[in-house]
PDB file of C-alpha atoms in Angstrom:
ATOM      1  CA  PRO A  25       0.000   0.000   0.000  1.00  0.00           C
ATOM      2  CA  PRO A  26       1.136   3.610  -0.480  1.00  0.00           C
ATOM      3  CA  PRO A  27       2.785   5.230   2.572  1.00  0.00           C
ATOM      4  CA  ALA A  28       0.549   7.189   4.922  1.00  0.00           C
ATOM      5  CA  ARG A  29       0.329  10.906   4.332  1.00  0.00           C
ATOM      6  CA  VAL A  30       1.726  12.752   7.380  1.00  0.00           C
ATOM      7  CA  LEU A  31      -0.341  15.770   8.433  1.00  0.00           C
ATOM      8  CA  PRO A  32      -0.303  18.262  11.318  1.00  0.00           C
ATOM      9  CA  ALA A  33      -3.063  17.884  13.885  1.00  0.00           C
ATOM     10  CA  SER A  34      -5.399  20.571  12.541  1.00  0.00           C
ATOM     11  CA  ASP A  35      -5.439  19.079   9.036  1.00  0.00           C
ATOM     12  CA  ALA A  36      -5.555  15.470  10.212  1.00  0.00           C
ATOM     13  CA  TYR A  37      -8.458  15.924  12.618  1.00  0.00           C
ATOM     14  CA  ALA A  38     -10.474  17.770   9.969  1.00  0.00           C
ATOM     15  CA  LEU A  39     -10.273  14.593   7.862  1.00  0.00           C
ATOM     16  CA  TRP A  40     -10.753  12.229  10.801  1.00  0.00           C
ATOM     17  CA  ALA A  41     -13.822  14.014  12.168  1.00  0.00           C
ATOM     18  CA  GLU A  42     -16.218  12.292   9.759  1.00  0.00           C
ATOM     19  CA  THR A  43     -15.513   8.864  11.267  1.00  0.00           C
ATOM     20  CA  TYR A  44     -14.200   9.755  14.766  1.00  0.00           C
ATOM     21  CA  PRO A  45     -16.459   8.301  17.502  1.00  0.00           C
ATOM     22  CA  PRO A  46     -17.266  10.184  20.752  1.00  0.00           C
ATOM     23  CA  ARG A  47     -15.943   7.309  22.866  1.00  0.00           C
ATOM     24  CA  ALA A  48     -12.763   5.355  23.573  1.00  0.00           C
ATOM     25  CA  HIS A  49     -12.454   3.316  20.380  1.00  0.00           C
ATOM     26  CA  ASN A  50      -9.121   1.511  20.718  1.00  0.00           C
ATOM     27  CA  PRO A  51      -7.197  -0.284  23.509  1.00  0.00           C
ATOM     28  CA  VAL A  52      -4.892   2.672  24.217  1.00  0.00           C
ATOM     29  CA  MET A  53      -7.805   5.071  24.675  1.00  0.00           C
ATOM     30  CA  ALA A  54      -9.649   2.529  26.822  1.00  0.00           C
ATOM     31  CA  ALA A  55      -6.608   2.144  29.092  1.00  0.00           C
ATOM     32  CA  GLU A  56      -6.293   5.920  29.365  1.00  0.00           C
ATOM     33  CA  GLN A  57      -9.966   6.394  30.135  1.00  0.00           C
ATOM     34  CA  ALA A  58      -9.939   3.688  32.810  1.00  0.00           C
ATOM     35  CA  VAL A  59      -7.499   5.877  34.752  1.00  0.00           C
ATOM     36  CA  MET A  60      -8.691   9.333  33.730  1.00  0.00           C
ATOM     37  CA  ALA A  61     -12.399   8.953  34.549  1.00  0.00           C
ATOM     38  CA  PRO A  62     -11.930   7.930  38.222  1.00  0.00           C
ATOM     39  CA  LEU A  63      -9.400  10.726  38.732  1.00  0.00           C
ATOM     40  CA  LEU A  64     -11.868  13.298  37.428  1.00  0.00           C
ATOM     41  CA  ALA A  65     -14.653  11.816  39.558  1.00  0.00           C
ATOM     42  CA  SER A  66     -12.485  12.096  42.683  1.00  0.00           C
ATOM     43  CA  LEU A  67     -12.115  15.854  42.259  1.00  0.00           C
ATOM     44  CA  SER A  68     -15.819  16.843  42.329  1.00  0.00           C
ATOM     45  CA  PRO A  69     -15.204  19.731  39.911  1.00  0.00           C
ATOM     46  CA  GLN A  70     -17.396  22.821  39.724  1.00  0.00           C
ATOM     47  CA  ARG A  71     -15.856  24.631  36.746  1.00  0.00           C
ATOM     48  CA  ALA A  72     -14.167  22.197  34.361  1.00  0.00           C
ATOM     49  CA  LEU A  73     -12.292  22.700  31.101  1.00  0.00           C
ATOM     50  CA  ASP A  74     -11.461  19.841  28.716  1.00  0.00           C
ATOM     51  CA  VAL A  75      -8.686  20.887  26.313  1.00  0.00           C
ATOM     52  CA  GLY A  76      -8.463  18.966  23.046  1.00  0.00           C
ATOM     53  CA  THR A  77     -11.967  17.681  23.682  1.00  0.00           C
ATOM     54  CA  GLY A  78     -12.471  16.463  20.109  1.00  0.00           C
ATOM     55  CA  THR A  79     -15.919  14.890  19.956  1.00  0.00           C
ATOM     56  CA  GLY A  80     -16.339  15.356  23.714  1.00  0.00           C
ATOM     57  CA  ARG A  81     -15.210  12.029  25.145  1.00  0.00           C
ATOM     58  CA  ASN A  82     -14.372  13.482  28.581  1.00  0.00           C
ATOM     59  CA  LEU A  83     -17.487  15.620  28.933  1.00  0.00           C
ATOM     60  CA  PRO A  84     -19.790  12.840  30.245  1.00  0.00           C
ATOM     61  CA  HIS A  85     -17.173  11.939  32.872  1.00  0.00           C
ATOM     62  CA  LEU A  86     -16.989  15.549  34.035  1.00  0.00           C
ATOM     63  CA  ALA A  87     -20.781  15.717  34.147  1.00  0.00           C
ATOM     64  CA  ALA A  88     -20.925  12.456  36.120  1.00  0.00           C
ATOM     65  CA  ALA A  89     -18.400  13.955  38.545  1.00  0.00           C
ATOM     66  CA  GLY A  90     -20.956  16.673  39.245  1.00  0.00           C
ATOM     67  CA  ALA A  91     -19.451  19.629  37.395  1.00  0.00           C
ATOM     68  CA  PRO A  92     -22.249  22.170  36.737  1.00  0.00           C
ATOM     69  CA  ARG A  93     -20.091  24.197  34.349  1.00  0.00           C
ATOM     70  CA  ILE A  94     -18.169  22.341  31.633  1.00  0.00           C
ATOM     71  CA  VAL A  95     -16.371  23.763  28.613  1.00  0.00           C
ATOM     72  CA  GLY A  96     -14.742  21.719  25.856  1.00  0.00           C
ATOM     73  CA  VAL A  97     -12.042  23.301  23.697  1.00  0.00           C
ATOM     74  CA  ASP A  98     -10.587  21.955  20.470  1.00  0.00           C
ATOM     75  CA  LEU A  99      -8.522  23.280  17.580  1.00  0.00           C
ATOM     76  CA  SER A 100     -10.692  21.433  15.051  1.00  0.00           C
ATOM     77  CA  MET A 101     -14.129  22.823  14.294  1.00  0.00           C
ATOM     78  CA  PRO A 102     -15.115  19.666  12.346  1.00  0.00           C
ATOM     79  CA  MET A 103     -14.416  17.577  15.462  1.00  0.00           C
ATOM     80  CA  LEU A 104     -16.470  19.917  17.657  1.00  0.00           C
ATOM     81  CA  GLN A 105     -19.342  19.811  15.190  1.00  0.00           C
ATOM     82  CA  ARG A 106     -19.522  16.037  15.650  1.00  0.00           C
ATOM     83  CA  GLY A 107     -19.314  16.373  19.419  1.00  0.00           C
ATOM     84  CA  ILE A 108     -21.785  15.074  21.953  1.00  0.00           C
ATOM     85  CA  ALA A 109     -23.905  17.061  24.379  1.00  0.00           C
ATOM     86  CA  GLY A 110     -22.752  17.808  27.908  1.00  0.00           C
ATOM     87  CA  GLY A 111     -20.954  21.136  27.790  1.00  0.00           C
ATOM     88  CA  ARG A 112     -20.167  24.318  25.903  1.00  0.00           C
ATOM     89  CA  ALA A 113     -17.806  23.973  22.929  1.00  0.00           C
ATOM     90  CA  VAL A 114     -15.150  26.533  21.970  1.00  0.00           C
ATOM     91  CA  CYS A 115     -12.811  26.358  18.974  1.00  0.00           C
ATOM     92  CA  ALA A 116      -9.390  27.598  20.112  1.00  0.00           C
ATOM     93  CA  ASN A 117      -5.672  26.842  20.229  1.00  0.00           C
ATOM     94  CA  ALA A 118      -4.567  25.013  23.386  1.00  0.00           C
ATOM     95  CA  LEU A 119      -1.661  27.442  23.769  1.00  0.00           C
ATOM     96  CA  ARG A 120      -3.878  30.542  23.603  1.00  0.00           C
ATOM     97  CA  LEU A 121      -7.086  29.738  25.448  1.00  0.00           C
ATOM     98  CA  PRO A 122      -9.720  32.510  25.474  1.00  0.00           C
ATOM     99  CA  PHE A 123     -10.481  32.506  29.204  1.00  0.00           C
ATOM    100  CA  ARG A 124      -9.527  34.698  32.147  1.00  0.00           C
ATOM    101  CA  SER A 125      -6.832  33.484  34.534  1.00  0.00           C
ATOM    102  CA  ARG A 126      -7.979  31.320  37.462  1.00  0.00           C
ATOM    103  CA  THR A 127     -11.289  30.515  35.771  1.00  0.00           C
ATOM    104  CA  PHE A 128     -11.415  26.722  36.293  1.00  0.00           C
ATOM    105  CA  ASP A 129     -10.881  24.460  39.278  1.00  0.00           C
ATOM    106  CA  VAL A 130     -10.190  21.480  36.958  1.00  0.00           C
ATOM    107  CA  VAL A 131      -8.392  21.511  33.610  1.00  0.00           C
ATOM    108  CA  CYS A 132      -8.119  18.138  31.885  1.00  0.00           C
ATOM    109  CA  SER A 133      -6.831  16.868  28.562  1.00  0.00           C
ATOM    110  CA  SER A 134      -6.681  13.402  27.035  1.00  0.00           C
ATOM    111  CA  LEU A 135      -3.857  12.419  24.675  1.00  0.00           C
ATOM    112  CA  MET A 136      -3.644  15.888  23.155  1.00  0.00           C
ATOM    113  CA  VAL A 137      -0.189  16.970  24.318  1.00  0.00           C
ATOM    114  CA  GLY A 138       1.557  14.950  21.606  1.00  0.00           C
ATOM    115  CA  ASP A 139       0.066  17.379  19.091  1.00  0.00           C
ATOM    116  CA  ILE A 140       2.098  20.200  20.686  1.00  0.00           C
ATOM    117  CA  ALA A 141       5.831  20.754  20.272  1.00  0.00           C
ATOM    118  CA  ASP A 142       6.163  23.344  23.067  1.00  0.00           C
ATOM    119  CA  LEU A 143       5.340  21.424  26.239  1.00  0.00           C
ATOM    120  CA  ASP A 144       6.224  24.375  28.494  1.00  0.00           C
ATOM    121  CA  ALA A 145       3.769  26.621  26.686  1.00  0.00           C
ATOM    122  CA  TRP A 146       0.936  24.117  27.170  1.00  0.00           C
ATOM    123  CA  VAL A 147       1.617  23.551  30.866  1.00  0.00           C
ATOM    124  CA  SER A 148       2.003  27.273  31.512  1.00  0.00           C
ATOM    125  CA  GLU A 149      -1.293  28.065  29.783  1.00  0.00           C
ATOM    126  CA  ALA A 150      -3.133  25.328  31.676  1.00  0.00           C
ATOM    127  CA  ALA A 151      -1.659  26.527  34.978  1.00  0.00           C
ATOM    128  CA  ARG A 152      -2.765  30.092  34.219  1.00  0.00           C
ATOM    129  CA  LEU A 153      -6.388  28.983  34.074  1.00  0.00           C
ATOM    130  CA  LEU A 154      -6.390  27.102  37.376  1.00  0.00           C
ATOM    131  CA  ALA A 155      -8.146  28.622  40.356  1.00  0.00           C
ATOM    132  CA  ARG A 156      -6.444  28.355  43.734  1.00  0.00           C
ATOM    133  CA  GLN A 157      -6.350  24.727  44.841  1.00  0.00           C
ATOM    134  CA  GLY A 158      -7.275  23.730  41.281  1.00  0.00           C
ATOM    135  CA  HIS A 159      -6.127  20.570  39.527  1.00  0.00           C
ATOM    136  CA  LEU A 160      -4.638  19.764  36.147  1.00  0.00           C
ATOM    137  CA  VAL A 161      -5.233  16.193  34.948  1.00  0.00           C
ATOM    138  CA  TYR A 162      -3.828  15.229  31.574  1.00  0.00           C
ATOM    139  CA  SER A 163      -2.440  12.308  29.626  1.00  0.00           C
ATOM    140  CA  ASP A 164       0.190  11.947  26.948  1.00  0.00           C
ATOM    141  CA  PHE A 165       1.463   9.021  24.916  1.00  0.00           C
ATOM    142  CA  HIS A 166       4.216   7.353  26.905  1.00  0.00           C
ATOM    143  CA  PRO A 167       7.802   7.856  25.636  1.00  0.00           C
ATOM    144  CA  ALA A 168       7.826   4.089  25.052  1.00  0.00           C
ATOM    145  CA  TRP A 169       5.382   4.803  22.219  1.00  0.00           C
ATOM    146  CA  ALA A 170       8.032   6.622  20.186  1.00  0.00           C
ATOM    147  CA  GLU A 171      10.797   4.269  21.311  1.00  0.00           C
ATOM    148  CA  SER A 172       8.785   1.331  19.961  1.00  0.00           C
ATOM    149  CA  GLY A 173       8.253   3.059  16.626  1.00  0.00           C
ATOM    150  CA  TRP A 174       4.492   3.240  17.031  1.00  0.00           C
ATOM    151  CA  ARG A 175       2.642   5.752  14.877  1.00  0.00           C
ATOM    152  CA  ARG A 176      -0.698   7.515  15.132  1.00  0.00           C
ATOM    153  CA  THR A 177      -2.633   6.578  12.016  1.00  0.00           C
ATOM    154  CA  PHE A 178      -6.224   6.353  10.832  1.00  0.00           C
ATOM    155  CA  ARG A 179      -8.139   5.822   7.607  1.00  0.00           C
ATOM    156  CA  THR A 180     -10.425   8.464   6.184  1.00  0.00           C
ATOM    157  CA  ALA A 181     -13.956   7.688   5.048  1.00  0.00           C
ATOM    158  CA  ALA A 182     -12.477   7.415   1.531  1.00  0.00           C
ATOM    159  CA  GLY A 183      -9.961   4.799   2.708  1.00  0.00           C
ATOM    160  CA  GLU A 184      -6.789   6.915   2.647  1.00  0.00           C
ATOM    161  CA  GLN A 185      -4.331   6.202   5.463  1.00  0.00           C
ATOM    162  CA  ILE A 186      -3.249   9.323   7.359  1.00  0.00           C
ATOM    163  CA  GLU A 187      -0.509   9.659   9.961  1.00  0.00           C
ATOM    164  CA  LEU A 188      -0.727  12.406  12.560  1.00  0.00           C
ATOM    165  CA  ARG A 189       2.447  14.345  13.211  1.00  0.00           C
ATOM    166  CA  TYR A 190       3.452  13.594  16.799  1.00  0.00           C
ATOM    167  CA  PHE A 191       5.818  15.220  19.301  1.00  0.00           C
ATOM    168  CA  SER A 192       7.233  12.829  21.900  1.00  0.00           C
ATOM    169  CA  HIS A 193       7.788  14.204  25.418  1.00  0.00           C
ATOM    170  CA  SER A 194       9.751  12.309  28.047  1.00  0.00           C
ATOM    171  CA  LEU A 195       8.517  11.986  31.608  1.00  0.00           C
ATOM    172  CA  SER A 196      11.423  14.146  32.793  1.00  0.00           C
ATOM    173  CA  GLN A 197      10.336  16.860  30.356  1.00  0.00           C
ATOM    174  CA  HIS A 198       6.803  16.720  31.736  1.00  0.00           C
ATOM    175  CA  LEU A 199       8.055  16.952  35.308  1.00  0.00           C
ATOM    176  CA  ALA A 200      10.398  19.829  34.521  1.00  0.00           C
ATOM    177  CA  ALA A 201       7.690  21.799  32.718  1.00  0.00           C
ATOM    178  CA  LEU A 202       5.270  21.296  35.583  1.00  0.00           C
ATOM    179  CA  GLU A 203       7.827  22.379  38.149  1.00  0.00           C
ATOM    180  CA  ARG A 204       8.564  25.538  36.170  1.00  0.00           C
ATOM    181  CA  ALA A 205       4.839  26.285  36.120  1.00  0.00           C
ATOM    182  CA  GLY A 206       4.662  25.947  39.896  1.00  0.00           C
ATOM    183  CA  LEU A 207       2.589  22.759  39.885  1.00  0.00           C
ATOM    184  CA  GLU A 208       3.134  19.944  42.352  1.00  0.00           C
ATOM    185  CA  VAL A 209       2.854  16.369  41.092  1.00  0.00           C
ATOM    186  CA  ARG A 210       0.414  14.278  43.113  1.00  0.00           C
ATOM    187  CA  ILE A 211      -0.236  11.178  40.991  1.00  0.00           C
ATOM    188  CA  ILE A 212       1.406   9.510  37.999  1.00  0.00           C
ATOM    189  CA  ARG A 213      -0.193   6.481  36.375  1.00  0.00           C
ATOM    190  CA  GLU A 214       1.255   4.320  33.595  1.00  0.00           C
ATOM    191  CA  PRO A 215      -1.418   1.859  32.399  1.00  0.00           C
ATOM    192  CA  ARG A 216      -0.443  -0.974  30.084  1.00  0.00           C
ATOM    193  CA  VAL A 217      -1.829  -2.324  26.837  1.00  0.00           C
ATOM    194  CA  ASP A 218      -0.803  -5.856  25.865  1.00  0.00           C
ATOM    195  CA  GLY A 219       1.984  -5.747  28.432  1.00  0.00           C
ATOM    196  CA  ARG A 220       3.439  -2.468  27.145  1.00  0.00           C
ATOM    197  CA  ARG A 221       3.232   0.906  28.783  1.00  0.00           C
ATOM    198  CA  ALA A 222       0.609   3.050  27.096  1.00  0.00           C
ATOM    199  CA  PRO A 223      -0.298   6.663  27.942  1.00  0.00           C
ATOM    200  CA  VAL A 224       1.193   8.365  30.958  1.00  0.00           C
ATOM    201  CA  ILE A 225      -1.503   9.843  33.195  1.00  0.00           C
ATOM    202  CA  VAL A 226      -0.579  12.617  35.598  1.00  0.00           C
ATOM    203  CA  LEU A 227      -2.575  14.530  38.205  1.00  0.00           C
ATOM    204  CA  PHE A 228      -1.252  17.905  39.319  1.00  0.00           C
ATOM    205  CA  HIS A 229      -2.232  20.249  42.110  1.00  0.00           C
ATOM    206  CA  ALA A 230      -1.788  24.003  41.692  1.00  0.00           C
TER     207      ALA A 230
END
């Protein structure tokens, strides 16, 4: 078969949106969600922001956790247009979020950070939005993903294979960025898929 066409996130998700389900639809996402959902539930959020929400997979978990105010943000308008109910949707860049500082007591993000080259910029922007005693909960593909040569690919509705451009971040890079942003690490989880480490899940306290 012809090699996959490599695209940046904004272009890739615009093509993927037509067939992208609003649920965990592969083993890696299921492993991530099995850790992420209980963490969100444990926080009892009031004002929650899901960055890189896509079709809104995290929004039902935030609603189940009791959050009365939920906002989902994504760079891709086609993904948001396929999203599910459960919160307000905003199309915006994760590095330039259109909200006042200290607006949310929970900021979460699932497997979005690999779309971003500047890890410090993402962590700093997320930290800016946290209210006092707020929490940042996010996941990234484990460094073992890149070390194993895994790729992020999908097929469009027309059958073309697309590869998403991906930026690998080591755990030490995550920890350093969080320390520079003044966030204290409380929990790190490394679920496994087929015996291999999958996404790294981290809970931070402002």
